[in-house]
Short mmCIF file of C-alpha atoms and ligand atoms in Angstrom, two decimals:
data_model
loop_
_atom_site.label_atom_id
_atom_site.label_comp_id
_atom_site.label_asym_id
_atom_site.label_seq_id
_atom_site.Cartn_x
_atom_site.Cartn_y
_atom_site.Cartn_z
CA MET A 1 76.71 162.00 91.34
CA SER A 2 79.91 163.89 91.25
CA LEU A 3 80.39 168.21 92.08
CA ILE A 4 82.52 169.72 90.24
CA VAL A 5 83.87 173.18 90.59
CA GLN A 6 84.93 174.72 86.98
CA LYS A 7 86.35 178.03 86.95
CA TYR A 8 86.62 180.48 83.65
CA GLY A 9 88.57 182.95 83.24
CA GLY A 10 88.86 186.54 81.78
CA THR A 11 89.36 185.45 78.07
CA SER A 12 86.89 182.85 77.89
CA VAL A 13 84.50 184.85 79.00
CA SER A 14 85.43 188.02 76.86
CA ASP A 15 82.62 188.33 74.90
CA ILE A 16 78.81 187.57 74.65
CA SER A 17 79.65 184.99 71.86
CA ARG A 18 82.27 183.34 74.17
CA MET A 19 79.83 183.71 77.35
CA MET A 20 77.32 181.99 75.30
CA HIS A 21 80.11 178.96 74.37
CA VAL A 22 80.90 178.90 77.84
CA ALA A 23 77.12 178.74 79.23
CA ARG A 24 77.00 175.57 76.92
CA LYS A 25 80.25 173.63 78.39
CA ILE A 26 78.58 174.01 81.67
CA LYS A 27 74.72 173.01 80.65
CA ALA A 28 76.61 169.60 78.87
CA THR A 29 78.36 168.85 82.49
CA GLN A 30 75.20 169.62 84.20
CA ASN A 31 73.36 167.00 81.77
CA ALA A 32 76.38 164.52 82.11
CA GLY A 33 74.59 164.33 85.45
CA HIS A 34 76.81 166.78 87.72
CA SER A 35 76.39 169.05 90.08
CA VAL A 36 78.26 172.46 88.78
CA VAL A 37 79.48 174.99 90.62
CA VAL A 38 81.37 177.58 88.64
CA VAL A 39 83.74 180.75 89.03
CA VAL A 40 84.40 183.05 86.63
CA SER A 41 86.58 186.34 86.43
CA ALA A 42 85.81 189.73 84.73
CA MET A 43 85.16 190.12 80.72
CA GLY A 44 88.47 190.28 79.10
CA HIS A 45 91.08 193.20 79.63
CA GLU A 46 88.20 194.28 82.45
CA THR A 47 90.27 194.18 85.16
CA ASP A 48 93.03 196.26 83.85
CA ARG A 49 90.63 198.58 82.48
CA LEU A 50 89.21 199.20 85.71
CA ASP A 51 92.71 199.82 87.54
CA ASP A 52 93.93 202.33 84.75
CA LEU A 53 90.88 204.27 85.54
CA ALA A 54 91.96 204.40 89.33
CA HIS A 55 95.23 205.31 88.79
CA GLN A 56 94.57 208.04 86.24
CA ILE A 57 93.13 209.98 89.68
CA MET A 58 95.80 209.18 91.74
CA ASP A 59 99.39 206.88 91.87
CA ASN A 60 98.26 204.86 94.56
CA PRO A 61 94.37 204.75 94.91
CA THR A 62 93.17 203.71 98.02
CA PRO A 63 93.02 200.36 98.72
CA ARG A 64 89.87 199.75 100.00
CA GLU A 65 87.66 201.86 96.95
CA LEU A 66 90.23 199.78 94.90
CA ASP A 67 88.81 196.57 96.05
CA VAL A 68 85.44 198.26 95.75
CA LEU A 69 86.08 199.36 92.21
CA LEU A 70 88.08 196.29 90.77
CA ALA A 71 85.57 193.97 92.34
CA THR A 72 82.25 194.64 90.09
CA GLY A 73 84.19 193.10 86.85
CA GLU A 74 83.29 189.80 88.15
CA GLN A 75 79.54 190.62 89.05
CA VAL A 76 78.71 191.68 85.73
CA SER A 77 79.97 188.33 84.80
CA ILE A 78 77.87 186.72 87.41
CA ALA A 79 75.02 187.76 85.86
CA LEU A 80 75.31 187.65 82.06
CA LEU A 81 76.62 183.94 82.72
CA CYS A 82 73.45 183.53 84.69
CA MET A 83 71.43 184.63 81.94
CA ALA A 84 73.19 182.88 78.83
CA LEU A 85 72.59 179.77 81.24
CA HIS A 86 69.09 180.67 81.41
CA SER A 87 68.44 181.45 77.72
CA MET A 88 69.20 177.60 76.82
CA GLY A 89 66.50 176.52 79.89
CA CYS A 90 69.73 175.88 82.50
CA PRO A 91 68.17 176.97 85.81
CA ALA A 92 71.02 179.24 87.77
CA ARG A 93 72.05 181.46 90.23
CA SER A 94 74.57 183.70 90.50
CA TYR A 95 76.18 185.48 93.54
CA THR A 96 78.99 188.01 94.63
CA GLY A 97 81.76 186.90 97.34
CA ALA A 98 80.15 188.84 100.18
CA GLN A 99 76.52 186.94 99.00
CA VAL A 100 78.12 183.05 99.42
CA ALA A 101 79.54 184.53 101.83
CA ILE A 102 83.36 184.39 101.12
CA ARG A 103 85.01 185.68 104.38
CA THR A 104 88.28 187.12 103.73
CA ASN A 105 91.07 189.15 106.07
CA SER A 106 90.71 193.08 105.07
CA VAL A 107 94.19 193.27 103.48
CA HIS A 108 92.61 194.96 100.56
CA THR A 109 93.85 193.98 96.96
CA LYS A 110 95.74 190.99 98.33
CA SER A 111 93.29 189.54 100.90
CA ARG A 112 93.15 185.90 102.13
CA ILE A 113 90.25 183.42 102.56
CA GLU A 114 89.71 182.29 105.94
CA HIS A 115 86.25 181.27 105.77
CA ILE A 116 83.58 180.18 103.19
CA ASP A 117 79.29 179.78 104.16
CA ASP A 118 78.76 176.69 101.66
CA GLU A 119 74.73 176.66 103.09
CA LYS A 120 73.41 178.54 100.62
CA ILE A 121 74.88 177.07 97.59
CA ARG A 122 74.81 173.29 99.13
CA ALA A 123 70.81 174.16 99.34
CA ASP A 124 70.96 175.46 95.02
CA LEU A 125 72.59 172.82 94.04
CA ALA A 126 69.77 170.33 95.83
CA GLN A 127 67.75 172.10 94.16
CA GLY A 128 69.37 171.38 90.84
CA MET A 129 70.43 174.82 90.29
CA VAL A 130 73.59 175.45 88.54
CA VAL A 131 75.68 177.95 91.12
CA VAL A 132 77.80 181.11 89.65
CA VAL A 133 79.94 182.81 91.84
CA ALA A 134 81.78 185.84 91.38
CA GLY A 135 86.03 185.24 92.05
CA PHE A 136 88.66 187.39 93.27
CA GLN A 137 86.19 188.68 95.66
CA GLY A 138 85.00 188.36 99.36
CA ILE A 139 84.43 190.42 102.20
CA ASP A 140 85.64 191.13 105.96
CA ALA A 141 84.36 190.81 109.59
CA ALA A 142 83.73 194.21 109.18
CA GLY A 143 81.61 193.82 105.77
CA ASN A 144 83.78 195.38 103.65
CA THR A 145 84.97 194.48 100.38
CA THR A 146 87.93 192.44 99.20
CA THR A 147 90.07 191.38 96.74
CA LEU A 148 92.12 188.52 96.52
CA GLY A 149 95.12 189.88 94.05
CA ARG A 150 95.79 189.17 91.02
CA GLY A 151 94.60 186.06 89.34
CA GLY A 152 92.51 185.46 92.26
CA SER A 153 89.85 183.78 90.43
CA ASP A 154 91.63 180.67 90.90
CA THR A 155 92.30 181.03 94.41
CA THR A 156 88.06 181.72 94.50
CA ALA A 157 87.35 178.24 92.72
CA VAL A 158 89.88 175.93 94.45
CA ALA A 159 88.52 177.21 97.86
CA LEU A 160 85.05 176.71 96.83
CA ALA A 161 86.34 173.33 96.08
CA ALA A 162 87.95 172.74 99.39
CA ALA A 163 84.68 173.61 101.13
CA LEU A 164 82.56 171.49 98.88
CA LYS A 165 85.00 168.45 98.70
CA ALA A 166 84.25 168.73 95.25
CA ASP A 167 85.31 165.81 93.24
CA GLU A 168 87.40 167.52 90.82
CA CYS A 169 88.29 171.65 90.53
CA GLN A 170 88.62 172.61 86.75
CA ILE A 171 90.66 175.75 85.75
CA TYR A 172 89.73 176.61 82.14
CA THR A 173 91.68 179.10 80.13
CA ASP A 174 92.97 180.27 77.16
CA VAL A 175 95.54 177.34 76.84
CA ASP A 176 94.80 173.78 77.20
CA GLY A 177 97.09 172.87 80.01
CA VAL A 178 100.56 173.76 81.99
CA TYR A 179 103.24 173.62 79.58
CA THR A 180 106.93 173.31 79.95
CA THR A 181 107.12 177.00 79.79
CA ASP A 182 105.19 180.00 79.08
CA PRO A 183 103.63 179.05 75.28
CA ARG A 184 103.77 183.01 74.44
CA MET A 185 107.45 182.85 75.11
CA VAL A 186 108.10 179.38 73.47
CA SER A 187 106.61 178.16 70.48
CA ASP A 188 107.38 174.39 71.11
CA ALA A 189 106.85 174.69 74.55
CA ARG A 190 104.93 171.45 75.67
CA ARG A 191 101.95 170.50 77.18
CA MET A 192 102.47 168.80 80.30
CA PRO A 193 99.95 165.43 81.34
CA ARG A 194 100.98 165.52 84.18
CA VAL A 195 102.97 168.16 87.17
CA THR A 196 103.22 167.45 90.90
CA PHE A 197 101.88 169.63 92.92
CA ASP A 198 105.56 170.78 94.24
CA GLU A 199 106.68 171.75 90.86
CA MET A 200 103.13 173.76 90.42
CA LEU A 201 103.68 175.65 93.38
CA GLU A 202 107.32 176.57 92.26
CA LEU A 203 106.35 177.25 88.56
CA SER A 204 103.43 179.34 90.21
CA SER A 205 105.89 180.97 92.61
CA LEU A 206 107.93 181.89 89.92
CA GLY A 207 105.91 183.76 87.49
CA ALA A 208 104.18 181.21 85.43
CA GLN A 209 100.67 182.70 85.43
CA VAL A 210 98.29 179.88 84.41
CA LEU A 211 98.07 179.54 87.67
CA GLN A 212 97.94 182.01 91.20
CA ILE A 213 100.09 181.06 93.87
CA ARG A 214 97.28 180.83 96.61
CA ALA A 215 95.50 178.34 94.34
CA VAL A 216 98.04 175.98 94.11
CA GLU A 217 98.87 176.33 97.85
CA PHE A 218 95.00 175.97 99.55
CA ALA A 219 95.11 172.87 96.51
CA GLY A 220 97.59 171.13 98.51
CA LYS A 221 96.58 171.60 102.27
CA TYR A 222 92.94 170.56 101.06
CA ASN A 223 93.93 167.77 98.86
CA VAL A 224 91.80 168.95 95.61
CA PRO A 225 92.28 167.31 92.51
CA LEU A 226 93.42 170.38 90.53
CA ARG A 227 93.41 170.62 86.43
CA VAL A 228 94.09 173.20 83.92
CA LEU A 229 92.07 172.81 80.34
CA SER A 230 91.02 174.87 77.39
CA THR A 231 87.90 176.18 77.36
CA PHE A 232 87.89 176.55 73.65
CA LYS A 233 89.92 173.11 73.15
CA GLU A 234 88.73 169.66 73.81
CA GLY A 235 91.28 167.71 75.67
CA SER A 236 91.97 166.11 79.36
CA GLY A 237 94.70 168.93 80.10
CA THR A 238 96.92 169.27 82.78
CA LEU A 239 96.51 167.43 86.23
CA ILE A 240 98.37 169.09 89.33
CA THR A 241 99.31 165.36 90.77
CA PHE A 242 100.21 164.20 94.90
CA ASP A 243 101.17 161.20 93.58
CA GLU A 244 104.84 162.09 93.01
CA LYS A 245 106.56 158.69 93.32
CA SER A 246 104.24 156.86 89.98
CA MET A 247 105.68 159.41 86.99
CA GLU A 248 109.20 159.39 85.70
CA GLN A 249 110.70 162.34 86.74
CA PRO A 250 112.13 164.41 84.19
CA ILE A 251 115.48 166.43 85.64
CA VAL A 252 113.73 169.55 84.60
CA SER A 253 110.56 169.79 84.14
CA GLY A 254 109.74 173.41 83.50
CA ILE A 255 110.94 177.16 82.72
CA ALA A 256 109.59 179.77 85.04
CA PHE A 257 109.85 183.48 84.24
CA SER A 258 109.24 186.86 85.91
CA ARG A 259 110.03 190.94 84.30
CA GLU A 260 108.59 191.65 88.27
CA GLU A 261 112.06 191.99 89.65
CA ALA A 262 114.35 194.98 90.46
CA LYS A 263 117.73 194.80 92.68
CA LEU A 264 119.35 197.37 94.56
CA ILE A 265 122.58 196.82 96.15
CA ILE A 266 124.44 199.00 99.24
CA ARG A 267 127.64 199.30 99.14
CA GLY A 268 130.74 199.18 101.82
CA VAL A 269 128.59 198.03 104.55
CA PRO A 270 130.84 197.53 107.58
CA ASP A 271 130.99 193.60 108.30
CA LYS A 272 129.10 193.16 111.25
CA PRO A 273 126.59 191.06 113.04
CA GLY A 274 123.33 192.21 112.90
CA ILE A 275 123.98 194.30 110.08
CA ALA A 276 121.57 192.23 107.46
CA GLY A 277 118.78 193.19 110.01
CA GLN A 278 119.59 196.96 109.95
CA ILE A 279 119.56 196.81 106.15
CA LEU A 280 116.34 195.07 105.44
CA GLY A 281 114.51 195.71 108.62
CA PRO A 282 113.45 199.29 107.11
CA ILE A 283 112.27 197.79 104.07
CA SER A 284 109.59 194.76 105.55
CA ASP A 285 108.63 197.63 108.51
CA ALA A 286 107.38 199.03 104.53
CA ASN A 287 105.61 195.88 103.68
CA ILE A 288 108.06 195.51 101.10
CA GLU A 289 108.60 191.94 100.04
CA VAL A 290 112.59 190.80 99.49
CA ASP A 291 113.14 188.20 97.44
CA MET A 292 116.62 187.24 96.79
CA ILE A 293 120.07 188.31 98.80
CA VAL A 294 123.43 188.00 98.36
CA GLN A 295 125.94 189.31 100.70
CA ILE A 296 129.52 189.88 99.30
CA LEU A 297 132.52 190.01 101.45
CA GLY A 298 135.16 192.82 100.29
CA ASP A 299 139.19 192.54 100.57
CA ASP A 300 138.95 195.82 103.45
CA GLY A 301 136.53 193.98 106.17
CA ASN A 302 133.01 196.07 104.62
CA THR A 303 130.32 194.32 102.60
CA ASP A 304 128.27 195.06 99.79
CA PHE A 305 124.42 193.85 100.52
CA ALA A 306 122.15 193.12 97.29
CA PHE A 307 118.64 192.09 97.59
CA THR A 308 115.77 191.74 95.01
CA VAL A 309 111.97 193.28 95.47
CA HIS A 310 109.02 193.34 93.08
CA ARG A 311 109.41 195.97 90.16
CA ARG A 312 106.52 197.94 91.67
CA ASP A 313 108.48 198.48 95.30
CA TYR A 314 111.58 199.76 93.69
CA GLU A 315 111.76 203.38 94.20
CA GLN A 316 109.96 202.76 97.77
CA ALA A 317 112.87 200.23 98.36
CA PHE A 318 115.46 202.94 96.86
CA ALA A 319 114.60 205.93 98.97
CA ILE A 320 114.38 203.95 102.46
CA LEU A 321 117.98 202.32 101.22
CA ARG A 322 119.34 205.19 100.76
CA GLU A 323 118.54 206.70 104.14
CA VAL A 324 120.10 203.33 105.51
CA ASN A 325 123.77 204.01 103.67
CA ASP A 326 123.19 207.65 105.76
CA GLU A 327 123.06 206.43 109.06
CA LEU A 328 125.80 203.33 108.76
CA GLY A 329 128.51 205.43 106.82
CA ALA A 330 127.77 202.99 103.95
CA GLY A 331 129.70 203.36 100.31
CA GLY A 332 126.64 203.88 98.15
CA VAL A 333 123.13 202.30 96.97
CA LEU A 334 122.92 201.19 93.58
CA GLY A 335 120.25 199.94 91.74
CA ASP A 336 118.29 198.55 88.16
CA ALA A 337 114.68 197.75 87.90
CA LYS A 338 114.79 196.37 84.55
CA ILE A 339 115.78 193.00 85.51
CA ALA A 340 114.29 189.49 84.97
CA LYS A 341 114.05 185.81 86.70
CA VAL A 342 114.59 182.98 84.97
CA SER A 343 113.88 179.69 87.28
CA LEU A 344 114.31 176.08 86.42
CA VAL A 345 111.70 173.91 88.03
CA GLY A 346 111.78 170.24 88.47
CA VAL A 347 111.32 167.54 91.22
CA GLY A 348 113.84 164.92 89.22
CA MET A 349 116.64 167.78 91.11
CA ARG A 350 116.25 166.44 94.09
CA SER A 351 118.31 163.75 93.45
CA HIS A 352 121.15 165.22 90.25
CA ALA A 353 123.81 167.95 90.93
CA GLY A 354 125.40 169.70 88.30
CA ILE A 355 121.83 171.34 86.56
CA ALA A 356 123.28 174.92 88.26
CA SER A 357 126.43 174.71 86.29
CA THR A 358 124.80 173.33 83.03
CA MET A 359 122.07 176.18 83.33
CA PHE A 360 125.34 178.74 83.63
CA LYS A 361 126.95 177.11 80.86
CA VAL A 362 124.00 177.65 78.43
CA LEU A 363 123.76 181.34 79.46
CA GLY A 364 126.93 182.27 79.16
CA ALA A 365 127.15 180.39 75.66
CA GLU A 366 124.74 183.21 74.90
CA GLY A 367 126.41 185.95 76.31
CA ILE A 368 123.76 185.99 79.02
CA ASN A 369 125.40 187.73 82.32
CA ILE A 370 124.31 186.67 85.57
CA GLN A 371 123.62 188.49 88.20
CA LEU A 372 122.17 186.67 91.29
CA VAL A 373 121.05 182.91 91.78
CA ALA A 374 119.43 181.34 94.43
CA THR A 375 118.72 177.55 94.37
CA SER A 376 116.56 174.99 96.37
CA GLU A 377 115.80 171.37 96.36
CA ILE A 378 113.72 172.08 93.03
CA LYS A 379 114.81 174.67 91.27
CA VAL A 380 117.40 177.23 90.41
CA SER A 381 117.10 180.73 89.67
CA VAL A 382 118.88 183.21 88.40
CA LEU A 383 118.88 186.80 87.58
CA VAL A 384 119.19 188.64 84.35
CA ASP A 385 119.02 191.60 82.09
CA GLU A 386 115.50 192.12 80.90
CA LYS A 387 116.43 192.59 77.52
CA TYR A 388 117.84 188.70 77.87
CA LEU A 389 115.23 187.01 78.78
CA GLU A 390 113.53 186.03 76.24
CA LEU A 391 117.26 184.57 74.31
CA GLY A 392 117.31 183.11 77.87
CA VAL A 393 114.19 180.94 77.89
CA ARG A 394 114.62 179.92 74.51
CA ALA A 395 118.13 178.72 75.01
CA LEU A 396 117.33 176.91 78.22
CA HIS A 397 114.40 175.10 76.84
CA GLU A 398 116.20 173.96 73.87
CA ALA A 399 119.43 173.07 76.27
CA PHE A 400 117.00 170.86 78.27
CA ARG A 401 114.83 169.69 75.24
CA LEU A 402 111.82 170.58 76.89
CA HIS A 403 110.01 170.43 73.83
CA GLU A 404 110.83 165.84 74.07
CA ASP A 405 108.22 163.91 75.72
CA PRO A 406 110.22 162.10 77.99
CA TYR A 407 107.39 159.68 78.39
CA GLU A 408 107.72 159.17 74.53
CA GLU A 409 111.31 158.89 74.54
CA GLU A 410 111.14 155.93 77.38
CA ALA A 411 108.54 154.32 75.65
CA GLU A 412 110.60 154.12 72.53
CA ARG A 413 113.86 152.96 74.44
CA ARG A 414 111.66 150.24 75.76
CA ARG A 415 110.36 149.67 72.40
CA LEU A 416 113.82 149.35 70.66
CA ARG A 417 115.20 146.91 73.62
CA ALA A 418 112.32 144.21 73.41
P1 ADP B 1 92.91 183.32 82.60
O1 ADP B 1 92.56 184.62 82.47
O2 ADP B 1 91.87 182.05 82.40
O3 ADP B 1 92.78 183.31 84.25
P2 ADP B 1 95.85 184.08 82.75
O4 ADP B 1 96.38 184.81 81.72
O5 ADP B 1 95.80 184.03 84.23
O6 ADP B 1 94.28 183.24 82.19
O7 ADP B 1 96.71 182.66 82.75
C1 ADP B 1 96.79 182.10 81.67
C2 ADP B 1 98.62 182.24 80.64
O8 ADP B 1 99.18 181.65 81.84
C3 ADP B 1 98.23 181.78 79.15
O9 ADP B 1 97.96 182.26 78.05
C4 ADP B 1 99.73 182.32 78.78
O10 ADP B 1 100.41 182.97 78.38
C5 ADP B 1 100.43 181.86 80.87
N1 ADP B 1 101.41 180.97 81.12
C6 ADP B 1 102.48 181.35 81.66
N2 ADP B 1 103.49 180.23 81.79
C7 ADP B 1 102.68 178.94 81.34
C8 ADP B 1 102.72 177.79 81.41
N3 ADP B 1 103.56 177.15 82.29
N4 ADP B 1 101.91 177.16 81.09
C9 ADP B 1 100.88 177.41 80.75
N5 ADP B 1 100.71 179.00 80.29
C10 ADP B 1 101.37 179.31 80.81
N1 LIG B 2 89.76 189.86 87.06
C1 LIG B 2 91.02 189.51 88.14
C2 LIG B 2 92.24 189.68 87.23
O1 LIG B 2 91.81 190.04 86.15
C3 LIG B 2 90.33 187.92 89.01
C4 LIG B 2 91.15 186.92 87.75
O2 LIG B 2 90.95 186.78 86.73
O3 LIG B 2 91.40 185.83 88.02
O4 LIG B 2 93.20 189.77 88.00
MG1 MG B 3 94.48 183.65 85.74
#
């Protein structure tokens, strides 16, 4: 008998009829002879609704109270889902994050899971129960409610799968797998039957919302077999695989993008050792994460220093940079909060040069100006004006022929040769 952790996202439980559909799927899994642990998100856009209520009161809601508020969404879902299971004669028991207990650190609104007590869950499973756990929430050492950041139910599921040594962690959502890019943006995006763990890590960290980055990190650390599937459509979804070697490697596998970027530039900074630290120190002291960094040396011995931050941190970073500017006697601060990041990802890039230059040519041909570039072994990211994001993603998807199945192509070539 195998143990399966299934996670159902907000759209999958957005009303009672969907909740009943999910309950039927869970019951069918149990009837097939598996032990089932379920993680569920808040219904539909409930987390957004709660967040909006808080922001109607204050711009920066108190993080501790925000967590208490946001965690309520998932508590509604676990109770209703258990009732749906009971109505079908399926024994089930719900638990909040605190009850399980999912212990986290105390960083409100973006806590990290440190430990999970699996005793209760194991005891219930032994009695033939389906165990339904609230996603996205935990409890810190002092007993405070915490949440794991938006999209955090994915992480709850993978962490539970790791703690219970589950045979598979299945992420059920509103798409039937991981696509070459967001299918809402490019209509002929293609589902990938498999994606390597390293690629998924990049795709998630660069903006593909389908799996929270922390969930992928957890899966990697604890070797959790992870699969993304549709709640509404039968199919085998996408397997996140650790087995790179057995796969044929397309050079570019997917395109990720993010609209959440903002760029800041401080001009005419004296070019001397330690200057980058003087500029970025105060930014990181304010807990603002810096992503891309570029330093451009001018003829006069001064440099322009540019970097990007999350858009929500833009105003604060701008204010800090103005102070730094005055202290250093630099030439002024510029910024743009309407920029987007587009990234090509593929493990095949490791052995192929020239992907970046092809990317620049494709964007150039569409008249899209590239503002900053960052590369790693398996990705190339560029920063563009937000209004060209869709055009850029579509042009790149087409140019790298991501709508075509590379495995099918190879099979076809082999057939022709034979
Ligand atoms: P859930 O509520 O089930 O957690 P999310 O909205 O968090 O679902 O994630 C699913 C969404 O992720 C899809 O509806 C899709 O628009 C988006 N998405 C972004 N990039 C991709 C991708 N590469 N493959 C599949 N879906 C993607
Ligand atoms: N309900 C939370 C959110 O909307 C967590 C999740 O759905 O994963 O972000
Ligand atoms: Mg999600």
